[in-house]
Amino acid sequence: MNFLSPIVHPTPENIAKAAALLQAGKLVAFPTETVYGLGADATNDKAVASIYEAKGRPQFNPLIIHVSEASDLHPFVVWNDKAEFLAGIFWPGPLTFVLPRKPDAPISLLASAGLDTLAVRCPHHPVARELILKTELPIAAPSANSSGKLSPTLAAHVAESLGDNVEMILDGGPAHVGVESTVLDLSGDVPTILRHGGVTIEDLSALIGTVRCALHDPMAPKSPGMLLSHYAPTLPLRLAATEASPSEAFLTFGDDTAAKGGAKRINLSPEGDPMEAAANLFTYLRQLDDPAFSGIAVMPITEKGLGAAINDRLRRAAGPRE
Ligand code: AMP
Ligand code: MG
């Protein structure tokens, strides 16, 4: 029989333990009013990489950053009037805003999958709020299910889906809303729903006027995933490079002693560990994306574990530009 993660009652002692685990870079599943979330310290690249690892998803989807108060977001995102107004009505609650990320935001670039925006939300569930308050950190948390499985509305679902990939599961009983938060993009001119959820488009448009829906509007991207194709380094990327020219930056992986060349090189993981490479990917790409170089050559990266998601992202970044 497989070892399953401990499911515990959300007593003050257990919440304090869970907060300490999060502060130590571990994963904790916790109840929210929408579905159970798989939380990690959003400022810790390795902790965020372990979320993707635990979910077993072959792609980096941007994650929602959870805080206990709207004012906690000021270091992270560029706030605006619509966000202020809607937060006053719906927060804490099942509404997520996508807002421009502040350039110096101390949030893992992997948590927003390299995007220039961040998805943020204040959950209503008392256990989620207490946990985040105790942790004193922004918490990145997707739904606590493995890739392709239904979103969990019970602690037992999390244990079934994630097995021992999570350090602790706080049991808050059934999630009330049972559907995910509505994702509303407030980073452009027209507020745009990227995912339907607990707050409806009618609720929103009654309050703020025109709300576009990216899921149905042929002029808008069809899914949040499509937005990701915009995010690529400015320099051209050359994949599966076994050596680099003298003018290229070189992003290497594993033992790179035989790979010659490159004006500057950074190794994603000298040990060849895909999890470490994932944690470093977006930070290192940004460091190499410098007009002083003619392009970025990238050494072959394993398809094992998070390697598949890394290669997916690199292929998109190397693909045709819009
Ligand atoms: P889940 O993690 O299962 O709650 O899903 C999070 C949802 O929020 C996904 O649909 C993501 O694509 C979306 N999302 C998170 N961050 C962003 C962002 N910065 N821009 C657009 N969509 C986002
Ligand atoms: Mg999900």
Short mmCIF file of C-alpha atoms and ligand atoms in Angstrom, two decimals:
data_model
loop_
_atom_site.label_atom_id
_atom_site.label_comp_id
_atom_site.label_asym_id
_atom_site.label_seq_id
_atom_site.Cartn_x
_atom_site.Cartn_y
_atom_site.Cartn_z
CA MET A 1 0.00 0.00 0.00
CA ASN A 2 1.20 3.48 -0.80
CA PHE A 3 1.93 5.85 2.02
CA LEU A 4 -0.63 8.65 2.07
CA SER A 5 -0.12 12.14 3.46
CA PRO A 6 -1.50 12.82 6.92
CA ILE A 7 -4.96 14.36 6.97
CA VAL A 8 -5.27 16.45 10.11
CA HIS A 9 -7.89 18.62 11.80
CA PRO A 10 -7.22 22.32 11.42
CA THR A 11 -6.57 22.93 15.12
CA PRO A 12 -4.43 25.97 15.99
CA GLU A 13 -1.48 23.60 16.64
CA ASN A 14 -1.85 21.89 13.27
CA ILE A 15 -2.23 25.22 11.46
CA ALA A 16 0.96 26.40 13.17
CA LYS A 17 2.69 23.19 12.02
CA ALA A 18 1.40 23.67 8.49
CA ALA A 19 2.63 27.27 8.48
CA ALA A 20 6.09 26.12 9.60
CA LEU A 21 6.13 23.51 6.81
CA LEU A 22 5.25 26.18 4.24
CA GLN A 23 7.95 28.48 5.60
CA ALA A 24 10.40 25.58 5.20
CA GLY A 25 9.53 25.28 1.50
CA LYS A 26 7.22 22.23 1.85
CA LEU A 27 3.78 21.63 0.30
CA VAL A 28 0.60 21.79 2.37
CA ALA A 29 -2.93 21.17 1.08
CA PHE A 30 -5.61 23.32 2.65
CA PRO A 31 -9.34 23.95 2.24
CA THR A 32 -10.60 27.06 0.49
CA GLU A 33 -14.22 27.93 -0.24
CA THR A 34 -13.75 26.90 -3.88
CA VAL A 35 -11.72 23.66 -3.88
CA TYR A 36 -8.74 22.33 -1.90
CA GLY A 37 -5.51 24.14 -2.74
CA LEU A 38 -1.97 22.78 -2.91
CA GLY A 39 0.05 25.54 -1.28
CA ALA A 40 3.70 26.56 -1.33
CA ASP A 41 5.69 29.68 -0.44
CA ALA A 42 5.21 31.81 -3.59
CA THR A 43 8.56 33.53 -3.05
CA ASN A 44 10.52 30.24 -3.10
CA ASP A 45 11.38 28.93 -6.60
CA LYS A 46 12.08 25.40 -5.39
CA ALA A 47 8.88 25.19 -3.37
CA VAL A 48 6.93 26.36 -6.43
CA ALA A 49 8.73 23.82 -8.65
CA SER A 50 7.60 21.09 -6.25
CA ILE A 51 3.96 22.09 -6.84
CA TYR A 52 4.35 21.32 -10.55
CA GLU A 53 6.21 18.13 -9.70
CA ALA A 54 3.47 16.98 -7.29
CA LYS A 55 0.71 17.69 -9.83
CA GLY A 56 2.60 15.85 -12.55
CA ARG A 57 1.56 18.33 -15.20
CA PRO A 58 3.71 18.42 -18.33
CA GLN A 59 3.26 22.23 -18.61
CA PHE A 60 3.86 25.23 -16.40
CA ASN A 61 0.48 26.84 -15.82
CA PRO A 62 0.58 30.12 -13.93
CA LEU A 63 -0.57 29.76 -10.33
CA ILE A 64 -2.85 31.93 -8.21
CA ILE A 65 -1.15 33.79 -5.36
CA HIS A 66 -3.20 33.77 -2.16
CA VAL A 67 -2.99 36.44 0.53
CA SER A 68 -5.08 37.21 3.61
CA GLU A 69 -5.58 40.95 2.95
CA ALA A 70 -5.71 43.00 -0.25
CA SER A 71 -3.13 45.37 1.24
CA ASP A 72 -0.60 42.48 1.34
CA LEU A 73 -0.55 42.63 -2.46
CA HIS A 74 0.99 46.07 -2.77
CA PRO A 75 4.59 44.83 -3.17
CA PHE A 76 3.50 42.38 -5.88
CA VAL A 77 1.00 43.88 -8.33
CA VAL A 78 -0.04 47.20 -9.85
CA TRP A 79 -3.44 47.71 -8.26
CA ASN A 80 -6.20 49.69 -10.02
CA ASP A 81 -9.65 51.22 -9.38
CA LYS A 82 -11.63 48.26 -10.73
CA ALA A 83 -9.66 45.85 -8.55
CA GLU A 84 -10.22 48.10 -5.54
CA PHE A 85 -13.95 48.30 -6.23
CA LEU A 86 -14.47 44.58 -6.90
CA ALA A 87 -12.25 43.53 -3.98
CA GLY A 88 -14.45 45.69 -1.73
CA ILE A 89 -17.45 43.63 -2.82
CA PHE A 90 -16.15 40.10 -3.42
CA TRP A 91 -13.11 39.71 -1.19
CA PRO A 92 -12.53 37.57 0.65
CA GLY A 93 -14.12 35.25 -1.90
CA PRO A 94 -13.93 33.21 -5.12
CA LEU A 95 -12.73 35.95 -7.48
CA THR A 96 -9.15 36.08 -8.81
CA PHE A 97 -7.66 39.17 -10.44
CA VAL A 98 -4.92 39.09 -13.05
CA LEU A 99 -2.88 42.29 -12.66
CA PRO A 100 0.47 43.58 -13.92
CA ARG A 101 3.31 42.17 -11.88
CA LYS A 102 5.58 44.79 -10.30
CA PRO A 103 9.08 44.37 -11.77
CA ASP A 104 10.64 43.92 -8.34
CA ALA A 105 7.88 41.68 -6.93
CA PRO A 106 9.53 39.04 -4.72
CA ILE A 107 7.35 36.30 -6.22
CA SER A 108 8.90 33.30 -7.98
CA LEU A 109 8.90 33.86 -11.76
CA LEU A 110 7.97 30.19 -12.04
CA ALA A 111 4.74 30.84 -10.07
CA SER A 112 3.55 33.14 -12.85
CA ALA A 113 5.15 30.88 -15.50
CA GLY A 114 7.30 33.79 -16.67
CA LEU A 115 4.31 36.06 -17.36
CA ASP A 116 4.36 39.80 -16.67
CA THR A 117 1.08 39.46 -14.79
CA LEU A 118 0.13 37.79 -11.52
CA ALA A 119 -3.16 36.13 -10.56
CA VAL A 120 -4.09 37.08 -6.99
CA ARG A 121 -6.89 36.27 -4.59
CA CYS A 122 -7.99 36.59 -0.97
CA PRO A 123 -9.76 33.35 -0.03
CA HIS A 124 -12.70 33.40 2.37
CA HIS A 125 -12.27 30.04 4.10
CA PRO A 126 -11.26 30.62 7.74
CA VAL A 127 -8.63 27.82 7.65
CA ALA A 128 -7.02 29.23 4.50
CA ARG A 129 -7.00 32.72 6.00
CA GLU A 130 -5.53 31.60 9.31
CA LEU A 131 -2.87 29.53 7.59
CA ILE A 132 -1.80 32.39 5.30
CA LEU A 133 -1.79 34.85 8.21
CA LYS A 134 0.37 32.52 10.32
CA THR A 135 2.76 31.87 7.44
CA GLU A 136 3.20 35.59 6.73
CA LEU A 137 3.97 34.70 3.13
CA PRO A 138 2.09 34.89 -0.17
CA ILE A 139 0.98 31.33 -0.96
CA ALA A 140 0.96 29.96 -4.51
CA ALA A 141 -1.81 27.38 -4.71
CA PRO A 142 -3.39 25.58 -7.65
CA SER A 143 -6.14 23.04 -7.10
CA ALA A 144 -4.76 20.11 -5.10
CA ASN A 145 -5.30 17.41 -7.71
CA SER A 146 -2.89 15.64 -9.99
CA SER A 147 -2.97 16.76 -13.61
CA GLY A 148 -6.06 15.69 -15.51
CA LYS A 149 -8.02 14.70 -12.38
CA LEU A 150 -11.10 16.45 -10.98
CA SER A 151 -10.57 19.33 -8.57
CA PRO A 152 -10.77 18.11 -4.96
CA THR A 153 -13.63 19.22 -2.72
CA LEU A 154 -12.73 16.85 0.17
CA ALA A 155 -9.46 16.25 2.03
CA ALA A 156 -9.73 12.55 1.06
CA HIS A 157 -9.74 13.54 -2.66
CA VAL A 158 -6.40 15.29 -2.16
CA ALA A 159 -4.88 12.23 -0.49
CA GLU A 160 -6.18 9.95 -3.28
CA SER A 161 -4.92 12.25 -6.00
CA LEU A 162 -1.56 13.38 -4.65
CA GLY A 163 -0.56 10.42 -2.49
CA ASP A 164 2.50 11.24 -0.42
CA ASN A 165 3.53 14.24 -2.54
CA VAL A 166 2.17 16.65 0.05
CA GLU A 167 3.50 17.05 3.58
CA MET A 168 0.19 17.69 5.34
CA ILE A 169 -3.50 18.00 4.41
CA LEU A 170 -5.64 20.28 6.56
CA ASP A 171 -9.18 18.88 6.65
CA GLY A 172 -11.77 21.64 6.54
CA GLY A 173 -14.67 19.40 5.48
CA PRO A 174 -16.35 19.77 2.08
CA ALA A 175 -15.47 22.86 -0.02
CA HIS A 176 -18.65 24.94 -0.27
CA VAL A 177 -18.47 26.46 -3.73
CA GLY A 178 -17.00 23.31 -5.27
CA VAL A 179 -16.06 25.19 -8.44
CA GLU A 180 -12.88 27.18 -8.90
CA SER A 181 -12.52 30.92 -8.53
CA THR A 182 -13.50 33.14 -11.44
CA VAL A 183 -10.33 34.46 -13.08
CA LEU A 184 -10.80 38.09 -14.20
CA ASP A 185 -8.02 39.77 -16.14
CA LEU A 186 -7.86 43.44 -15.09
CA SER A 187 -4.49 44.10 -16.69
CA GLY A 188 -5.86 45.41 -20.02
CA ASP A 189 -8.44 47.99 -21.13
CA VAL A 190 -11.46 45.68 -21.01
CA PRO A 191 -11.96 43.38 -18.00
CA THR A 192 -11.81 39.85 -19.36
CA ILE A 193 -12.91 36.56 -17.83
CA LEU A 194 -10.26 33.90 -18.36
CA ARG A 195 -12.03 31.19 -16.39
CA HIS A 196 -15.62 30.86 -15.21
CA GLY A 197 -16.11 30.17 -11.53
CA GLY A 198 -17.82 31.13 -8.30
CA VAL A 199 -18.59 34.74 -9.38
CA THR A 200 -20.57 35.04 -12.63
CA ILE A 201 -20.08 37.34 -15.61
CA GLU A 202 -23.56 38.79 -14.90
CA ASP A 203 -22.52 39.67 -11.33
CA LEU A 204 -19.45 41.42 -12.69
CA SER A 205 -20.93 43.27 -15.64
CA ALA A 206 -23.79 44.59 -13.48
CA LEU A 207 -21.11 46.29 -11.39
CA ILE A 208 -18.41 47.41 -13.82
CA GLY A 209 -20.06 47.43 -17.27
CA THR A 210 -18.55 45.60 -20.22
CA VAL A 211 -16.81 42.37 -19.29
CA ARG A 212 -15.38 40.33 -22.12
CA CYS A 213 -15.12 36.61 -21.99
CA ALA A 214 -11.91 35.23 -23.46
CA LEU A 215 -13.51 31.79 -23.66
CA HIS A 216 -16.10 32.85 -26.26
CA ASP A 217 -14.85 36.04 -27.85
CA PRO A 218 -13.22 35.22 -31.20
CA MET A 219 -11.17 38.43 -30.96
CA ALA A 220 -9.67 37.37 -27.65
CA PRO A 221 -7.31 34.49 -26.85
CA LYS A 222 -9.28 31.26 -26.45
CA SER A 223 -7.81 30.11 -23.19
CA PRO A 224 -5.38 31.43 -20.59
CA GLY A 225 -2.86 28.95 -21.93
CA MET A 226 -2.80 30.79 -25.24
CA LEU A 227 -1.69 33.96 -23.54
CA LEU A 228 1.49 32.15 -22.69
CA SER A 229 2.72 32.15 -26.27
CA HIS A 230 3.37 35.91 -25.91
CA TYR A 231 5.98 35.30 -23.29
CA ALA A 232 9.34 34.61 -24.74
CA PRO A 233 12.75 36.15 -24.40
CA THR A 234 13.45 39.01 -26.83
CA LEU A 235 16.48 37.14 -28.19
CA PRO A 236 16.00 34.16 -30.50
CA LEU A 237 16.28 30.78 -28.79
CA ARG A 238 18.16 27.87 -30.35
CA LEU A 239 17.25 24.53 -28.78
CA ALA A 240 19.14 21.25 -28.50
CA ALA A 241 22.43 23.13 -28.88
CA THR A 242 25.52 21.05 -28.13
CA GLU A 243 27.76 24.08 -28.50
CA ALA A 244 27.32 27.86 -28.71
CA SER A 245 28.86 30.50 -30.97
CA PRO A 246 31.12 33.15 -29.41
CA SER A 247 28.29 35.73 -29.59
CA GLU A 248 25.54 33.54 -28.11
CA ALA A 249 24.52 33.24 -24.48
CA PHE A 250 24.49 29.58 -23.44
CA LEU A 251 21.91 28.03 -21.11
CA THR A 252 23.31 24.66 -20.15
CA PHE A 253 22.04 21.66 -18.19
CA GLY A 254 23.88 18.92 -16.34
CA ASP A 255 27.52 18.20 -17.17
CA ASP A 256 28.40 20.92 -19.71
CA THR A 257 32.17 20.42 -19.86
CA ALA A 258 32.01 19.01 -23.40
CA ALA A 259 29.68 21.78 -24.64
CA LYS A 260 31.95 24.50 -26.00
CA GLY A 261 31.44 28.18 -26.62
CA GLY A 262 29.10 30.93 -25.52
CA ALA A 263 29.82 34.53 -24.50
CA LYS A 264 28.17 33.84 -21.13
CA ARG A 265 26.83 30.59 -19.76
CA ILE A 266 24.54 29.70 -16.90
CA ASN A 267 23.81 26.13 -15.88
CA LEU A 268 20.16 25.38 -15.01
CA SER A 269 21.27 22.48 -12.84
CA PRO A 270 24.87 21.20 -12.83
CA GLU A 271 23.53 18.03 -11.17
CA GLY A 272 21.07 17.48 -14.03
CA ASP A 273 18.09 17.74 -11.64
CA PRO A 274 14.94 18.76 -13.58
CA MET A 275 13.31 20.18 -10.44
CA GLU A 276 16.25 22.51 -9.80
CA ALA A 277 16.28 23.43 -13.49
CA ALA A 278 12.56 24.32 -13.35
CA ALA A 279 13.12 26.46 -10.28
CA ASN A 280 15.84 28.41 -12.13
CA LEU A 281 14.38 28.49 -15.65
CA PHE A 282 12.65 31.87 -15.84
CA THR A 283 15.20 33.71 -13.72
CA TYR A 284 18.12 32.49 -15.85
CA LEU A 285 16.32 33.11 -19.15
CA ARG A 286 15.83 36.72 -18.07
CA GLN A 287 19.47 37.03 -17.08
CA LEU A 288 20.59 35.85 -20.52
CA ASP A 289 18.04 37.88 -22.48
CA ASP A 290 20.49 40.72 -23.05
CA PRO A 291 20.95 42.54 -26.40
CA ALA A 292 24.71 42.16 -25.92
CA PHE A 293 24.24 38.58 -27.23
CA SER A 294 23.05 37.43 -30.66
CA GLY A 295 20.77 34.74 -29.24
CA ILE A 296 20.38 32.12 -26.52
CA ALA A 297 21.58 28.59 -27.21
CA VAL A 298 19.99 25.97 -24.96
CA MET A 299 21.54 22.57 -24.29
CA PRO A 300 19.27 19.49 -24.51
CA ILE A 301 17.25 19.01 -21.33
CA THR A 302 15.95 15.70 -20.02
CA GLU A 303 12.27 14.85 -20.64
CA LYS A 304 12.14 13.24 -17.20
CA GLY A 305 9.97 14.74 -14.43
CA LEU A 306 9.66 18.51 -14.81
CA GLY A 307 11.95 18.31 -17.86
CA ALA A 308 8.84 17.79 -20.03
CA ALA A 309 7.34 21.07 -18.79
CA ILE A 310 10.66 22.87 -19.26
CA ASN A 311 10.94 21.61 -22.85
CA ASP A 312 7.31 22.54 -23.53
CA ARG A 313 8.00 26.10 -22.43
CA LEU A 314 11.27 26.37 -24.32
CA ARG A 315 9.67 25.07 -27.54
CA ARG A 316 6.93 27.69 -27.25
CA ALA A 317 9.47 30.40 -26.56
CA ALA A 318 11.51 29.30 -29.58
CA GLY A 319 8.46 29.04 -31.86
CA PRO A 320 7.10 31.67 -34.26
CA ARG A 321 6.50 35.08 -32.68
CA GLU A 322 3.19 36.93 -32.97
P1 AMP B 1 -5.86 26.55 -10.61
O1 AMP B 1 -4.42 26.65 -10.30
O2 AMP B 1 -6.30 25.15 -10.90
O3 AMP B 1 -6.69 27.26 -9.59
O4 AMP B 1 -5.99 27.37 -11.95
C1 AMP B 1 -5.48 28.69 -12.02
C2 AMP B 1 -6.06 29.39 -13.21
O5 AMP B 1 -5.64 30.75 -13.23
C3 AMP B 1 -5.61 28.79 -14.52
O6 AMP B 1 -6.69 28.79 -15.43
C4 AMP B 1 -4.50 29.73 -14.95
O7 AMP B 1 -4.26 29.70 -16.33
C5 AMP B 1 -5.04 31.07 -14.49
N1 AMP B 1 -3.99 32.07 -14.25
C6 AMP B 1 -3.13 32.10 -13.22
N2 AMP B 1 -2.25 33.13 -13.36
C7 AMP B 1 -2.55 33.75 -14.52
C8 AMP B 1 -2.00 34.87 -15.20
N3 AMP B 1 -0.97 35.56 -14.73
N4 AMP B 1 -2.56 35.20 -16.39
C9 AMP B 1 -3.60 34.50 -16.87
N5 AMP B 1 -4.18 33.44 -16.27
C10 AMP B 1 -3.66 33.07 -15.10
MG MG B 2 -7.04 23.18 -11.46
#
